[in-house]
Structures are given as structure tokens and as C-alpha cells.
């Protein structure tokens, strides 16, 4: 089973379990097989985004016979409890207005109290560039979402020692403490959670 945009299946399943309950509807905008598998394993209902003459709507995917339970059809309305999205999508850039426009079409698909979980797949910005994370948070707020949580998901085991900034020379042995070509290796994926409604704690901080 392929990873979900670099995120292991076990970690994705943990996130789905954390943000949903048994029988809830989960929509992965890319219909990624890892998301569909994790959703079925947790007795949630997978959904697919359909573009029709009247705009976007959600179609529930029936579970396999061995996963069919009374919970699987408990939440059979037109809206979902959790949306999984990877940004940027296709050729779309990480511009605030473009992301806000996309999120504005996703928000009506969520039930009150539902969550949008965004994985940032773009390379980290260069020095002097605006943070991708800040751009997405600003776009989500413009689309009517409430910022809920930042989750840095570790992708690889972290080194025992902090890498030194000097690149290794060809004649040096690999001491596993240097950077690759003088650059840090990507070790985590930024995940951002947004809600359709604010929690009591978030209202108190506002």
C-alpha cells in the first residue's frame, strides 16, 4: 500500500481515528488508496468528490462485504465529517487567493463540527520567501475555517547528532553528521487541521 503523500498508512489511520468516529464519512480529494484503506479499516465510510452540472457533490463508496456493519450507513447524508487534502494540487500553486477559492468550495461539503486536514507537499520555502504554512492558514481563515492545529509528522528517524553545516568532502568518511550537499534532508510533513466551528478553548483565545 503506498504512503499518503509520504505519510505512513499507520500514521494516516491514527489521524483519521482522532478526527472522526465510527460510521463517519471521510473524503480524500485525491481518492488515494491509502486513505480509502485506512477509512474502511476503521469502520468509517469513504466518499468521492463528484463534479456535476450543479457543482460539487459527494458520493459515498459502499464498504466491502466483510466490512459492512450497521455503523457503515449511520451517516449517509450529503456531507462529510473529514476532508483530506494535499496542497498544492496538480499545477496549482500555493497562493493565498487560489487556496482560499478552493477551500471555499470544500467547506460546504463538511458537516458542522467537521474537519479539513491539509498535508503540505511542496518543498520548504527558500530564505526570504513567505511560509507555506502561514499562507495556507490565512487562506483557510479567508474561506471561513477555524485554524485548529499544526501537526509536524516525522517521516524518517531523526539522527542522533545534529548535522553539521559543512558538506562532506569526497575524501572524507561518512560520519552521518554532515548535511547532504550542505542542505538539510526533509524529515517531516506539515499537516494543518481546520474546523468548521471553533472549540471553546479556541473561542477563548480569539
Short mmCIF file of C-alpha atoms in Angstrom, two decimals:
data_model
loop_
_atom_site.label_atom_id
_atom_site.label_comp_id
_atom_site.label_asym_id
_atom_site.label_seq_id
_atom_site.Cartn_x
_atom_site.Cartn_y
_atom_site.Cartn_z
CA UNK A 1 0.00 0.00 0.00
CA UNK A 2 1.54 3.36 -1.00
CA UNK A 3 2.10 6.07 1.59
CA UNK A 4 -0.30 9.01 1.71
CA UNK A 5 1.92 11.73 0.21
CA UNK A 6 4.87 10.44 2.20
CA UNK A 7 2.86 9.74 5.35
CA UNK A 8 2.84 6.08 6.51
CA UNK A 9 -0.51 4.30 6.45
CA UNK A 10 -0.41 3.73 10.23
CA UNK A 11 0.01 7.46 10.89
CA UNK A 12 -2.79 8.35 8.48
CA UNK A 13 -5.08 5.85 10.22
CA UNK A 14 -4.21 7.43 13.58
CA UNK A 15 -5.22 10.87 12.28
CA UNK A 16 -8.49 9.61 10.80
CA UNK A 17 -9.34 7.88 14.09
CA UNK A 18 -8.52 11.03 16.03
CA UNK A 19 -10.74 13.34 13.97
CA UNK A 20 -13.71 11.01 13.34
CA UNK A 21 -15.94 8.42 14.97
CA UNK A 22 -17.12 5.01 13.79
CA UNK A 23 -19.55 5.45 10.90
CA UNK A 24 -18.35 8.95 10.00
CA UNK A 25 -17.76 9.91 6.37
CA UNK A 26 -14.20 10.62 5.16
CA UNK A 27 -13.49 12.31 1.83
CA UNK A 28 -10.00 12.22 0.36
CA UNK A 29 -9.95 14.70 -2.51
CA UNK A 30 -7.47 12.55 -4.46
CA UNK A 31 -9.25 9.25 -3.67
CA UNK A 32 -5.86 7.98 -2.51
CA UNK A 33 -5.86 4.19 -1.96
CA UNK A 34 -4.17 4.57 1.44
CA UNK A 35 -6.95 6.87 2.64
CA UNK A 36 -9.65 4.53 1.34
CA UNK A 37 -7.99 1.53 3.02
CA UNK A 38 -7.50 3.29 6.37
CA UNK A 39 -11.07 4.58 6.33
CA UNK A 40 -12.52 1.12 5.72
CA UNK A 41 -10.28 -0.49 8.35
CA UNK A 42 -11.53 1.98 10.98
CA UNK A 43 -15.21 1.36 10.09
CA UNK A 44 -15.63 4.80 8.59
CA UNK A 45 -17.28 5.44 5.22
CA UNK A 46 -15.23 6.61 2.24
CA UNK A 47 -16.63 9.22 -0.11
CA UNK A 48 -15.67 10.50 -3.53
CA UNK A 49 -15.95 14.05 -4.85
CA UNK A 50 -18.07 14.29 -8.00
CA UNK A 51 -18.31 17.29 -10.30
CA UNK A 52 -21.76 17.52 -11.88
CA UNK A 53 -23.92 20.03 -13.70
CA UNK A 54 -24.94 21.58 -10.40
CA UNK A 55 -21.44 21.79 -8.96
CA UNK A 56 -19.60 19.57 -6.50
CA UNK A 57 -21.31 16.81 -4.57
CA UNK A 58 -20.28 13.79 -2.53
CA UNK A 59 -20.90 10.15 -3.40
CA UNK A 60 -20.48 7.54 -0.67
CA UNK A 61 -18.46 4.44 -1.53
CA UNK A 62 -20.06 1.21 -0.29
CA UNK A 63 -17.82 -0.82 2.03
CA UNK A 64 -16.64 -4.27 1.06
CA UNK A 65 -18.95 -7.08 2.27
CA UNK A 66 -16.56 -8.12 5.04
CA UNK A 67 -16.52 -4.52 6.40
CA UNK A 68 -20.30 -3.99 6.21
CA UNK A 69 -21.74 -3.06 9.60
CA UNK A 70 -24.73 -1.08 10.80
CA UNK A 71 -22.30 1.78 11.53
CA UNK A 72 -21.28 1.96 7.88
CA UNK A 73 -24.57 3.56 6.87
CA UNK A 74 -25.22 5.57 10.04
CA UNK A 75 -24.08 8.88 8.49
CA UNK A 76 -25.46 8.69 4.96
CA UNK A 77 -26.16 12.39 4.32
CA UNK A 78 -24.72 14.55 1.55
CA UNK A 79 -21.94 16.00 3.70
CA UNK A 80 -18.80 14.55 5.27
CA UNK A 81 -17.05 14.64 8.65
CA UNK A 82 -13.42 14.83 7.49
CA UNK A 83 -11.79 16.04 4.28
CA UNK A 84 -8.21 15.04 3.47
CA UNK A 85 -6.37 17.31 1.04
CA UNK A 86 -2.80 17.62 -0.21
CA UNK A 87 -1.56 21.05 -1.29
CA UNK A 88 -0.61 22.14 -3.83
CA UNK A 89 -2.99 20.17 -6.05
CA UNK A 90 -1.72 19.43 -9.55
CA UNK A 91 -0.34 22.54 -11.21
CA UNK A 92 -1.98 24.78 -8.61
CA UNK A 93 0.48 26.97 -6.74
CA UNK A 94 0.42 27.88 -3.07
CA UNK A 95 -1.13 31.32 -3.48
CA UNK A 96 -3.43 32.61 -0.78
CA UNK A 97 -6.27 33.57 -3.13
CA UNK A 98 -6.11 30.31 -5.09
CA UNK A 99 -6.17 28.17 -1.95
CA UNK A 100 -8.96 30.25 -0.39
CA UNK A 101 -11.06 29.82 -3.53
CA UNK A 102 -10.58 26.04 -3.46
CA UNK A 103 -11.32 25.80 0.27
CA UNK A 104 -14.48 27.85 -0.21
CA UNK A 105 -15.81 25.06 -2.44
CA UNK A 106 -14.79 22.36 0.06
CA UNK A 107 -16.29 23.93 3.18
CA UNK A 108 -19.98 23.38 2.24
CA UNK A 109 -19.20 19.66 1.89
CA UNK A 110 -18.41 19.40 5.63
CA UNK A 111 -20.94 18.86 8.37
CA UNK A 112 -20.99 21.36 11.25
CA UNK A 113 -18.14 20.31 13.52
CA UNK A 114 -16.26 18.63 10.66
CA UNK A 115 -12.56 19.00 9.94
CA UNK A 116 -10.30 19.68 6.98
CA UNK A 117 -6.84 18.08 7.25
CA UNK A 118 -4.26 19.50 4.83
CA UNK A 119 -0.88 17.96 4.04
CA UNK A 120 1.69 20.36 2.57
CA UNK A 121 3.69 18.51 -0.08
CA UNK A 122 5.63 21.44 -1.53
CA UNK A 123 9.33 21.87 -0.74
CA UNK A 124 10.14 24.18 2.14
CA UNK A 125 10.38 27.84 1.04
CA UNK A 126 13.79 29.36 0.50
CA UNK A 127 15.21 32.01 2.79
CA UNK A 128 13.24 35.24 2.41
CA UNK A 129 10.14 33.53 0.98
CA UNK A 130 6.79 33.56 2.76
CA UNK A 131 5.95 30.47 4.83
CA UNK A 132 3.71 27.93 3.06
CA UNK A 133 2.10 27.12 6.39
CA UNK A 134 1.20 30.76 7.06
CA UNK A 135 -0.18 31.11 3.52
CA UNK A 136 -2.49 28.10 3.93
CA UNK A 137 -3.68 29.22 7.38
CA UNK A 138 -4.52 32.69 6.05
CA UNK A 139 -6.34 31.17 3.07
CA UNK A 140 -8.35 28.82 5.29
CA UNK A 141 -9.46 31.67 7.53
CA UNK A 142 -10.48 33.68 4.47
CA UNK A 143 -12.60 30.68 3.40
CA UNK A 144 -14.38 30.58 6.77
CA UNK A 145 -12.41 27.83 8.51
CA UNK A 146 -11.06 27.98 12.06
CA UNK A 147 -7.39 27.08 12.48
CA UNK A 148 -7.25 24.12 14.86
CA UNK A 149 -3.80 22.52 14.96
CA UNK A 150 -0.38 22.17 13.31
CA UNK A 151 0.95 18.60 13.27
CA UNK A 152 4.57 18.09 12.17
CA UNK A 153 4.56 14.43 11.07
CA UNK A 154 8.05 12.90 11.24
CA UNK A 155 8.82 10.94 8.05
CA UNK A 156 12.25 9.47 8.85
CA UNK A 157 14.12 8.57 12.05
CA UNK A 158 15.89 11.67 13.32
CA UNK A 159 19.71 11.48 13.56
CA UNK A 160 21.32 11.03 16.94
CA UNK A 161 23.52 14.07 16.33
CA UNK A 162 22.64 17.46 14.84
CA UNK A 163 24.15 17.53 11.32
CA UNK A 164 26.98 19.97 10.80
CA UNK A 165 26.56 22.58 8.11
CA UNK A 166 29.83 21.81 6.30
CA UNK A 167 29.28 19.33 3.43
CA UNK A 168 31.37 16.18 3.38
CA UNK A 169 34.37 16.21 1.09
CA UNK A 170 34.83 13.29 -1.33
CA UNK A 171 37.90 12.11 0.60
CA UNK A 172 36.08 12.07 3.96
CA UNK A 173 34.42 9.06 5.53
CA UNK A 174 30.68 9.34 6.12
CA UNK A 175 30.29 10.15 9.81
CA UNK A 176 26.49 10.59 9.39
CA UNK A 177 26.73 14.02 10.97
CA UNK A 178 27.07 16.14 7.85
CA UNK A 179 24.39 17.55 5.59
CA UNK A 180 23.74 16.19 2.11
CA UNK A 181 25.36 18.71 -0.26
CA UNK A 182 25.15 21.25 2.54
CA UNK A 183 21.33 21.00 2.80
CA UNK A 184 19.02 19.54 5.40
CA UNK A 185 17.11 16.44 4.36
CA UNK A 186 13.29 16.70 4.60
CA UNK A 187 12.36 14.88 7.80
CA UNK A 188 8.75 15.88 8.40
CA UNK A 189 5.49 16.74 6.66
CA UNK A 190 3.46 19.77 7.75
CA UNK A 191 -0.15 18.83 8.48
CA UNK A 192 -2.71 21.53 9.25
CA UNK A 193 -6.13 20.86 10.77
CA UNK A 194 -9.03 23.28 10.34
CA UNK A 195 -12.54 23.13 11.75
CA UNK A 196 -15.89 24.40 10.53
CA UNK A 197 -16.63 25.57 14.07
CA UNK A 198 -14.34 26.78 16.84
CA UNK A 199 -13.88 24.84 20.08
CA UNK A 200 -14.50 26.50 23.43
CA UNK A 201 -10.76 26.87 24.00
CA UNK A 202 -10.26 28.43 20.56
CA UNK A 203 -13.12 30.88 21.20
CA UNK A 204 -11.48 31.88 24.47
CA UNK A 205 -8.20 32.61 22.68
CA UNK A 206 -9.87 34.60 19.89
#
